[in-house]
Amino acid sequence: MSRLVWGSLGVLLGAVGLGVYWSRDGFDPESIRGATVVITGCSTGIGEEMAYQYARLGAKILITARRENRLKEVVAKAMSLGAQEAHYVAGDMGKAEDCERTIQTAREKFGRLDYLVLNHVGSSLGSVSKLAENLKFWEDNPDMDFFVDFLNVNLISYVRLASLALPLLKEGGGHIVVMSSFGGRIPTMYFSYGNTVKFALDGFFSCLRAELKKADRNVSVTIAMLGLVHTPNVEAVMKVSIQKREEKTGDEAALAMAAPLDQTAQAVIRGGATRAREIYYPFYSWPISNIRRLPAFLEDYLVLNVLAP
Ligand SMILES: NC(=O)c1ccc[n+]([C@@H]2O[C@H](COP(=O)([O-])OP(=O)(O)OC[C@H]3O[C@@H](n4cnc5c(N)ncnc54)[C@H](OP(=O)(O)O)[C@@H]3O)[C@@H](O)[C@H]2O)c1
Ligand SMILES: *[C@@H]1O[C@H](CO)[C@@H](O)[C@H](O)[C@H]1NC(C)=O
């Protein structure tokens, strides 16, 4: 009897200890006050929410996206929430000159850079959410023009922006934050183009992290492996597909399980600030990211039957 009690107590204490250890990431909100932050893709979604949260913490932000009217509204709200400064560059990150203009503006306005948050996602050839409404296997629509453009907007631009910003980041011990998803670790059917980008970002930015470490540069690289997040675009796509289908359960359940926007943005900001190599949010993103470690038949079962939209 008493052995059972002591045993349970030991397990409980162990669990509590582990919980405390995991939740203590050493994040100091004050470290963001006055910090200079460039965030891409801030006219909606997670980028917009991160802009507001950095603003509340008293950062100086520079945001980008293509829609200037939205950026003006986000800048105004960020100032009202407490940003020390808020600027925008309206531009297409698929264009080299717009990437250059973004980092040049950061240099002029701030003189240094503490955070580069690479977040935008899009295509010049129509909205990605439209694509997600009409899911197709790659073999049914092997659109190479789309593929090349998608890599340019979402992969090449991330590398370009980081390369341009590195001199500024090196000066003050800066942070690079790269938005990714579990689709950067495992196959997710219908999104081969998106997986290509996220796998490649992991490859490039993991190499960059290693090289920066070896060269004793005080610049951290955080890769955020996210699950489904409840953004306005995700909600719109899910609503359309729920309306189209007879059996509604799948998409409705997915939307209900999607991570809240505010907590996702907070998890990414904390991860960047504490120089975490990777963050997984919500928690199930970690086991899903690792299913390729399972025997192949289990991996196939999960990829083909459980994770498919
Ligand atoms: N939402 C999710 O469930 C989820 C899950 C895992 C990972 N993620 C990742 O999290 C990040 C943010 O996702 P999100 O869902 O918040 O995206 P979102 O709501 O679709 O917003 C994308 C942002 O990128 C901007 N953008 C698109 N194309 C652009 C271009 N060519 N040049 C400059 N800006 C461009 C858009 O603004 P304009 O249209 O005004 O240019 C918009 O502000 C992405 O890296 C995504 O892969 C999201
Ligand atoms: C690295 O940069 C941070 C600022 O982000 C600074 O607090 C820290 O002291 C720096 N570390 C080294 C070893 O220079």
Short mmCIF file of C-alpha atoms and ligand atoms in Angstrom, two decimals:
data_model
loop_
_atom_site.label_atom_id
_atom_site.label_comp_id
_atom_site.label_asym_id
_atom_site.label_seq_id
_atom_site.Cartn_x
_atom_site.Cartn_y
_atom_site.Cartn_z
CA MET A 1 0.00 0.00 0.00
CA SER A 2 2.51 2.56 1.13
CA ARG A 3 4.79 1.50 -1.72
CA LEU A 4 1.97 2.30 -4.13
CA VAL A 5 1.44 5.71 -2.53
CA TRP A 6 5.12 6.56 -2.68
CA GLY A 7 5.30 5.27 -6.22
CA SER A 8 2.38 7.43 -7.33
CA LEU A 9 3.81 10.43 -5.52
CA GLY A 10 7.12 9.91 -7.28
CA VAL A 11 5.45 9.75 -10.68
CA LEU A 12 3.35 12.84 -9.87
CA LEU A 13 6.37 14.85 -8.73
CA GLY A 14 8.26 13.74 -11.82
CA ALA A 15 5.41 14.87 -14.06
CA VAL A 16 5.12 18.23 -12.29
CA GLY A 17 8.87 18.72 -12.50
CA LEU A 18 8.86 17.95 -16.20
CA GLY A 19 5.94 20.36 -16.72
CA VAL A 20 7.74 23.15 -14.87
CA TYR A 21 10.93 22.44 -16.83
CA TRP A 22 9.10 22.63 -20.15
CA SER A 23 7.12 25.76 -19.33
CA ARG A 24 10.20 27.59 -18.03
CA ASP A 25 11.73 28.80 -21.26
CA GLY A 26 13.25 31.84 -19.53
CA PHE A 27 11.26 34.29 -21.65
CA ASP A 28 11.58 37.88 -20.43
CA PRO A 29 8.88 40.08 -22.03
CA GLU A 30 11.01 43.13 -21.20
CA SER A 31 13.64 41.89 -23.65
CA ILE A 32 11.27 42.84 -26.49
CA ARG A 33 10.84 46.47 -25.35
CA GLY A 34 12.62 48.68 -27.89
CA ALA A 35 13.70 45.66 -29.97
CA THR A 36 13.66 46.18 -33.74
CA VAL A 37 11.58 43.64 -35.64
CA VAL A 38 10.94 42.99 -39.33
CA ILE A 39 7.96 40.68 -39.99
CA THR A 40 6.85 39.63 -43.47
CA GLY A 41 3.27 38.80 -44.46
CA CYS A 42 1.46 41.02 -41.95
CA SER A 43 -1.72 42.01 -43.76
CA THR A 44 -3.60 39.08 -42.17
CA GLY A 45 -3.18 35.82 -40.28
CA ILE A 46 -0.36 34.91 -37.92
CA GLY A 47 1.85 37.77 -39.20
CA GLU A 48 -0.78 40.39 -38.35
CA GLU A 49 -1.26 38.87 -34.88
CA MET A 50 2.52 38.75 -34.24
CA ALA A 51 2.72 42.44 -35.23
CA TYR A 52 0.15 43.30 -32.53
CA GLN A 53 1.87 41.17 -29.89
CA TYR A 54 5.31 42.65 -30.60
CA ALA A 55 3.57 46.05 -30.44
CA ARG A 56 2.07 45.33 -27.01
CA LEU A 57 5.54 44.37 -25.77
CA GLY A 58 6.85 47.76 -26.91
CA ALA A 59 8.87 46.74 -29.96
CA LYS A 60 9.72 48.81 -33.05
CA ILE A 61 8.23 46.99 -35.99
CA LEU A 62 8.50 47.07 -39.77
CA ILE A 63 5.90 44.97 -41.56
CA THR A 64 5.43 43.91 -45.18
CA ALA A 65 2.80 42.45 -47.50
CA ARG A 66 1.38 43.43 -50.88
CA ARG A 67 -1.88 45.08 -49.75
CA GLU A 68 -0.98 48.60 -48.67
CA ASN A 69 -4.45 49.53 -47.34
CA ARG A 70 -4.30 46.59 -44.88
CA LEU A 71 -0.74 47.44 -43.83
CA LYS A 72 -1.81 51.01 -42.99
CA GLU A 73 -4.56 49.66 -40.72
CA VAL A 74 -2.21 47.17 -39.03
CA VAL A 75 0.39 49.90 -38.43
CA ALA A 76 -2.25 52.19 -36.90
CA LYS A 77 -3.50 49.44 -34.59
CA ALA A 78 0.06 48.45 -33.64
CA MET A 79 0.79 52.06 -32.62
CA SER A 80 -2.39 52.18 -30.53
CA LEU A 81 -1.33 48.94 -28.79
CA GLY A 82 2.01 50.37 -27.72
CA ALA A 83 4.57 49.88 -30.49
CA GLN A 84 7.47 52.30 -30.06
CA GLU A 85 7.55 52.61 -33.85
CA ALA A 86 5.58 50.97 -36.65
CA HIS A 87 6.45 51.18 -40.35
CA TYR A 88 5.45 49.27 -43.44
CA VAL A 89 6.86 48.41 -46.83
CA ALA A 90 4.22 47.44 -49.38
CA GLY A 91 5.85 44.99 -51.73
CA ASP A 92 6.00 41.58 -53.32
CA MET A 93 8.59 39.38 -51.63
CA GLY A 94 8.83 37.40 -54.87
CA LYS A 95 10.69 40.42 -56.30
CA ALA A 96 14.35 40.90 -55.38
CA GLU A 97 14.03 44.70 -55.38
CA ASP A 98 11.15 44.61 -52.87
CA CYS A 99 13.18 42.38 -50.53
CA GLU A 100 16.09 44.84 -50.85
CA ARG A 101 13.80 47.80 -50.19
CA THR A 102 12.46 46.08 -47.05
CA ILE A 103 15.87 45.51 -45.45
CA GLN A 104 17.14 48.92 -46.64
CA THR A 105 14.13 50.56 -44.93
CA ALA A 106 14.90 48.64 -41.71
CA ARG A 107 18.49 49.91 -41.89
CA GLU A 108 17.33 53.52 -42.37
CA LYS A 109 14.58 53.49 -39.73
CA PHE A 110 16.24 51.37 -37.04
CA GLY A 111 19.99 51.29 -37.77
CA ARG A 112 20.07 47.74 -36.38
CA LEU A 113 17.93 44.61 -36.47
CA ASP A 114 17.08 42.30 -33.57
CA TYR A 115 14.45 40.06 -35.20
CA LEU A 116 13.79 38.94 -38.75
CA VAL A 117 10.52 37.00 -38.76
CA LEU A 118 10.03 35.24 -42.11
CA ASN A 119 6.32 34.50 -42.26
CA HIS A 120 4.69 35.37 -45.61
CA VAL A 121 3.14 32.68 -47.78
CA GLY A 122 1.56 33.22 -51.17
CA SER A 123 1.63 32.87 -54.92
CA SER A 124 1.69 35.41 -57.73
CA LEU A 125 -0.59 33.12 -59.74
CA GLY A 126 -3.77 33.33 -57.68
CA SER A 127 -4.56 32.86 -54.04
CA VAL A 128 -3.25 29.78 -52.27
CA SER A 129 -6.54 29.45 -50.38
CA LYS A 130 -8.33 29.01 -53.74
CA LEU A 131 -5.96 26.13 -54.48
CA ALA A 132 -6.66 24.54 -51.15
CA GLU A 133 -10.37 24.53 -52.00
CA ASN A 134 -9.71 22.37 -55.05
CA LEU A 135 -7.33 19.76 -53.70
CA LYS A 136 -5.61 17.77 -56.43
CA PHE A 137 -2.87 15.20 -56.58
CA TRP A 138 0.26 16.55 -58.24
CA GLU A 139 -0.10 14.09 -61.16
CA ASP A 140 -3.54 15.51 -61.93
CA ASN A 141 -2.22 19.03 -62.33
CA PRO A 142 1.58 19.17 -62.65
CA ASP A 143 1.71 22.94 -63.09
CA MET A 144 5.40 23.84 -63.38
CA ASP A 145 4.83 27.59 -63.75
CA PHE A 146 2.97 27.57 -60.46
CA PHE A 147 5.66 25.42 -58.81
CA VAL A 148 8.53 27.70 -59.88
CA ASP A 149 6.64 30.81 -58.77
CA PHE A 150 5.72 29.21 -55.45
CA LEU A 151 9.35 28.37 -54.70
CA ASN A 152 10.39 31.88 -55.66
CA VAL A 153 7.86 33.61 -53.40
CA ASN A 154 8.16 31.30 -50.39
CA LEU A 155 11.67 29.84 -50.46
CA ILE A 156 14.04 32.03 -52.50
CA SER A 157 12.70 35.21 -50.85
CA TYR A 158 13.28 33.79 -47.34
CA VAL A 159 16.91 33.05 -48.26
CA ARG A 160 17.27 36.45 -49.93
CA LEU A 161 15.82 38.41 -46.99
CA ALA A 162 17.98 36.52 -44.47
CA SER A 163 21.10 37.11 -46.59
CA LEU A 164 20.38 40.83 -46.90
CA ALA A 165 19.60 41.17 -43.19
CA LEU A 166 22.53 39.14 -41.84
CA PRO A 167 25.00 42.04 -41.58
CA LEU A 168 22.43 43.98 -39.52
CA LEU A 169 21.55 40.93 -37.41
CA LYS A 170 25.20 40.19 -36.65
CA GLU A 171 25.81 43.63 -35.16
CA GLY A 172 23.47 43.16 -32.21
CA GLY A 173 23.12 39.41 -31.62
CA GLY A 174 19.91 39.11 -33.63
CA HIS A 175 17.34 36.41 -34.17
CA ILE A 176 15.98 34.80 -37.33
CA VAL A 177 12.55 33.16 -37.04
CA VAL A 178 11.33 30.92 -39.88
CA MET A 179 7.67 29.90 -40.06
CA SER A 180 7.18 26.29 -41.04
CA SER A 181 4.78 23.44 -40.33
CA PHE A 182 4.83 19.71 -39.74
CA GLY A 183 4.59 19.57 -43.54
CA GLY A 184 8.27 20.48 -43.38
CA ARG A 185 9.03 17.06 -41.88
CA ILE A 186 6.46 14.64 -43.26
CA PRO A 187 4.56 14.26 -46.55
CA THR A 188 1.11 15.86 -46.57
CA MET A 189 -0.82 14.83 -49.67
CA TYR A 190 -2.18 17.58 -51.97
CA PHE A 191 0.42 20.08 -50.70
CA SER A 192 3.57 18.80 -52.40
CA TYR A 193 4.55 22.36 -53.37
CA GLY A 194 4.12 23.59 -49.78
CA ASN A 195 6.05 20.62 -48.37
CA THR A 196 8.86 21.26 -50.86
CA VAL A 197 9.25 24.80 -49.55
CA LYS A 198 9.12 23.89 -45.86
CA PHE A 199 11.54 20.92 -46.21
CA ALA A 200 13.95 23.17 -48.11
CA LEU A 201 13.67 25.96 -45.53
CA ASP A 202 14.63 23.44 -42.82
CA GLY A 203 17.62 22.42 -44.95
CA PHE A 204 18.87 25.93 -45.64
CA PHE A 205 18.24 27.47 -42.25
CA SER A 206 19.64 24.47 -40.32
CA CYS A 207 22.86 24.80 -42.35
CA LEU A 208 22.90 28.55 -41.75
CA ARG A 209 22.44 27.96 -38.01
CA ALA A 210 25.37 25.54 -37.94
CA GLU A 211 27.62 27.92 -39.92
CA LEU A 212 26.71 30.87 -37.70
CA LYS A 213 27.54 28.81 -34.63
CA LYS A 214 30.84 27.62 -36.06
CA ALA A 215 31.80 31.19 -36.98
CA ASP A 216 30.86 32.34 -33.46
CA ARG A 217 28.20 34.71 -34.74
CA ASN A 218 25.66 35.54 -32.08
CA VAL A 219 22.65 35.10 -34.41
CA SER A 220 20.03 32.47 -33.59
CA VAL A 221 17.77 30.57 -35.98
CA THR A 222 14.36 29.39 -34.73
CA ILE A 223 12.18 27.20 -36.93
CA ALA A 224 8.50 27.15 -35.94
CA MET A 225 6.83 23.82 -36.77
CA LEU A 226 3.14 24.65 -36.59
CA GLY A 227 -0.01 22.60 -36.85
CA LEU A 228 -3.24 23.99 -38.30
CA VAL A 229 -3.83 27.54 -37.06
CA HIS A 230 -7.20 29.30 -36.95
CA THR A 231 -6.51 32.25 -39.28
CA PRO A 232 -9.15 34.09 -41.34
CA ASN A 233 -7.86 32.39 -44.52
CA VAL A 234 -7.92 28.89 -42.99
CA GLU A 235 -11.43 29.52 -41.72
CA ALA A 236 -12.62 30.70 -45.14
CA VAL A 237 -11.18 27.62 -46.90
CA MET A 238 -12.64 25.23 -44.32
CA LYS A 239 -16.07 26.86 -44.49
CA VAL A 240 -16.18 26.45 -48.27
CA SER A 241 -15.13 22.82 -48.11
CA ILE A 242 -17.56 22.10 -45.27
CA GLN A 243 -20.41 23.55 -47.37
CA LYS A 244 -19.39 21.47 -50.40
CA ARG A 245 -19.39 18.15 -48.62
CA GLU A 246 -22.15 15.91 -47.40
CA GLU A 247 -20.34 14.46 -44.41
CA LYS A 248 -19.11 17.50 -42.59
CA THR A 249 -17.34 16.02 -39.63
CA GLY A 250 -13.73 15.97 -40.89
CA ASP A 251 -13.24 19.63 -41.70
CA GLU A 252 -15.38 20.86 -38.85
CA ALA A 253 -13.34 18.81 -36.41
CA ALA A 254 -10.11 20.13 -37.97
CA LEU A 255 -11.29 23.73 -37.66
CA ALA A 256 -12.35 23.16 -34.07
CA MET A 257 -8.90 21.69 -33.32
CA ALA A 258 -7.00 24.48 -35.08
CA ALA A 259 -4.67 26.37 -32.77
CA PRO A 260 -5.84 29.81 -31.60
CA LEU A 261 -4.14 32.69 -33.39
CA ASP A 262 -3.07 34.60 -30.28
CA GLN A 263 -1.45 31.63 -28.55
CA THR A 264 0.32 30.56 -31.73
CA ALA A 265 1.80 34.03 -32.22
CA GLN A 266 2.88 34.08 -28.57
CA ALA A 267 4.57 30.68 -28.84
CA VAL A 268 6.55 31.84 -31.89
CA ILE A 269 7.59 35.13 -30.25
CA ARG A 270 8.75 33.30 -27.09
CA GLY A 271 10.67 30.74 -29.15
CA GLY A 272 12.46 33.47 -31.08
CA ALA A 273 13.30 35.47 -27.97
CA THR A 274 14.69 32.48 -26.08
CA ARG A 275 16.70 31.33 -29.12
CA ALA A 276 14.95 27.95 -29.30
CA ARG A 277 16.18 25.93 -32.30
CA GLU A 278 12.67 24.69 -32.97
CA ILE A 279 9.26 25.25 -31.55
CA TYR A 280 6.32 22.88 -32.02
CA TYR A 281 2.85 24.37 -31.68
CA PRO A 282 0.30 23.13 -30.82
CA PHE A 283 1.85 20.22 -28.93
CA TYR A 284 0.64 17.59 -31.43
CA SER A 285 2.88 19.14 -34.05
CA TRP A 286 5.82 17.35 -32.39
CA PRO A 287 4.57 13.75 -32.64
CA ILE A 288 3.25 14.39 -36.17
CA SER A 289 6.59 15.90 -37.23
CA ASN A 290 8.28 12.70 -36.13
CA ILE A 291 6.12 10.00 -37.70
CA ARG A 292 8.81 9.23 -40.26
CA ARG A 293 10.73 7.64 -37.41
CA LEU A 294 8.01 4.98 -37.19
CA PRO A 295 8.13 1.76 -39.23
CA ALA A 296 7.17 2.47 -42.87
CA PHE A 297 3.79 0.72 -42.70
CA LEU A 298 2.74 2.95 -39.80
CA GLU A 299 4.06 6.07 -41.51
CA ASP A 300 2.10 5.18 -44.65
CA TYR A 301 -1.04 4.44 -42.70
CA LEU A 302 -0.94 7.81 -40.96
CA VAL A 303 0.03 9.82 -44.06
CA LEU A 304 -2.50 8.18 -46.39
CA ASN A 305 -5.44 7.83 -44.02
CA VAL A 306 -5.21 10.01 -40.97
CA LEU A 307 -3.49 13.23 -42.04
CA ALA A 308 -5.11 13.55 -45.46
CA PRO A 309 -7.59 16.42 -45.73
N1 LIG B 1 -2.38 28.95 -40.95
C1 LIG B 1 -1.91 27.74 -40.73
O1 LIG B 1 -2.66 26.81 -40.44
C2 LIG B 1 -0.42 27.47 -40.82
C3 LIG B 1 0.02 26.19 -40.49
C4 LIG B 1 1.37 25.91 -40.53
C5 LIG B 1 2.26 26.89 -40.94
N2 LIG B 1 1.82 28.12 -41.27
C6 LIG B 1 2.81 29.12 -41.72
O2 LIG B 1 2.67 30.34 -41.01
C7 LIG B 1 2.98 31.43 -41.88
C8 LIG B 1 1.81 32.41 -41.90
O3 LIG B 1 0.66 31.73 -42.36
P1 LIG B 1 -0.80 32.37 -42.35
O4 LIG B 1 -1.74 31.22 -42.34
O5 LIG B 1 -0.90 33.41 -41.31
O6 LIG B 1 -0.85 33.04 -43.82
P2 LIG B 1 -2.02 33.94 -44.47
O7 LIG B 1 -3.11 34.20 -43.50
O8 LIG B 1 -2.38 33.32 -45.78
O9 LIG B 1 -1.25 35.31 -44.75
C9 LIG B 1 -0.17 35.33 -45.63
C10 LIG B 1 0.47 36.70 -45.62
O10 LIG B 1 1.52 36.71 -46.59
C11 LIG B 1 1.35 37.83 -47.44
N3 LIG B 1 1.86 37.53 -48.79
C12 LIG B 1 1.40 36.60 -49.65
N4 LIG B 1 2.10 36.64 -50.79
C13 LIG B 1 3.03 37.62 -50.66
C14 LIG B 1 4.05 38.14 -51.50
N5 LIG B 1 4.25 37.69 -52.74
N6 LIG B 1 4.81 39.16 -51.03
C15 LIG B 1 4.60 39.64 -49.78
N7 LIG B 1 3.67 39.20 -48.94
C16 LIG B 1 2.89 38.19 -49.38
C17 LIG B 1 -0.15 38.09 -47.44
O11 LIG B 1 -0.44 39.43 -47.71
P3 LIG B 1 -0.80 40.06 -49.17
O12 LIG B 1 -1.75 39.12 -49.82
O13 LIG B 1 -1.39 41.39 -48.80
O14 LIG B 1 0.51 40.18 -49.88
C18 LIG B 1 -0.51 37.80 -45.99
O15 LIG B 1 -0.26 38.92 -45.17
C19 LIG B 1 3.29 30.82 -43.25
O16 LIG B 1 4.68 30.69 -43.40
C20 LIG B 1 2.62 29.47 -43.18
O17 LIG B 1 3.23 28.52 -44.02
C21 LIG B 1 0.49 28.44 -41.23
C1 LIG B 2 24.22 37.70 -27.92
O1 LIG B 2 23.25 38.69 -28.16
C2 LIG B 2 22.40 38.97 -27.09
C3 LIG B 2 21.39 40.00 -27.56
O2 LIG B 2 20.43 39.40 -28.35
C4 LIG B 2 23.18 39.44 -25.89
O3 LIG B 2 22.32 39.63 -24.79
C5 LIG B 2 24.23 38.41 -25.53
O4 LIG B 2 25.06 38.90 -24.51
C6 LIG B 2 25.11 38.11 -26.75
N1 LIG B 2 26.03 37.03 -26.43
C7 LIG B 2 27.30 37.07 -26.77
C8 LIG B 2 28.10 35.85 -26.41
O5 LIG B 2 27.82 38.02 -27.34
#
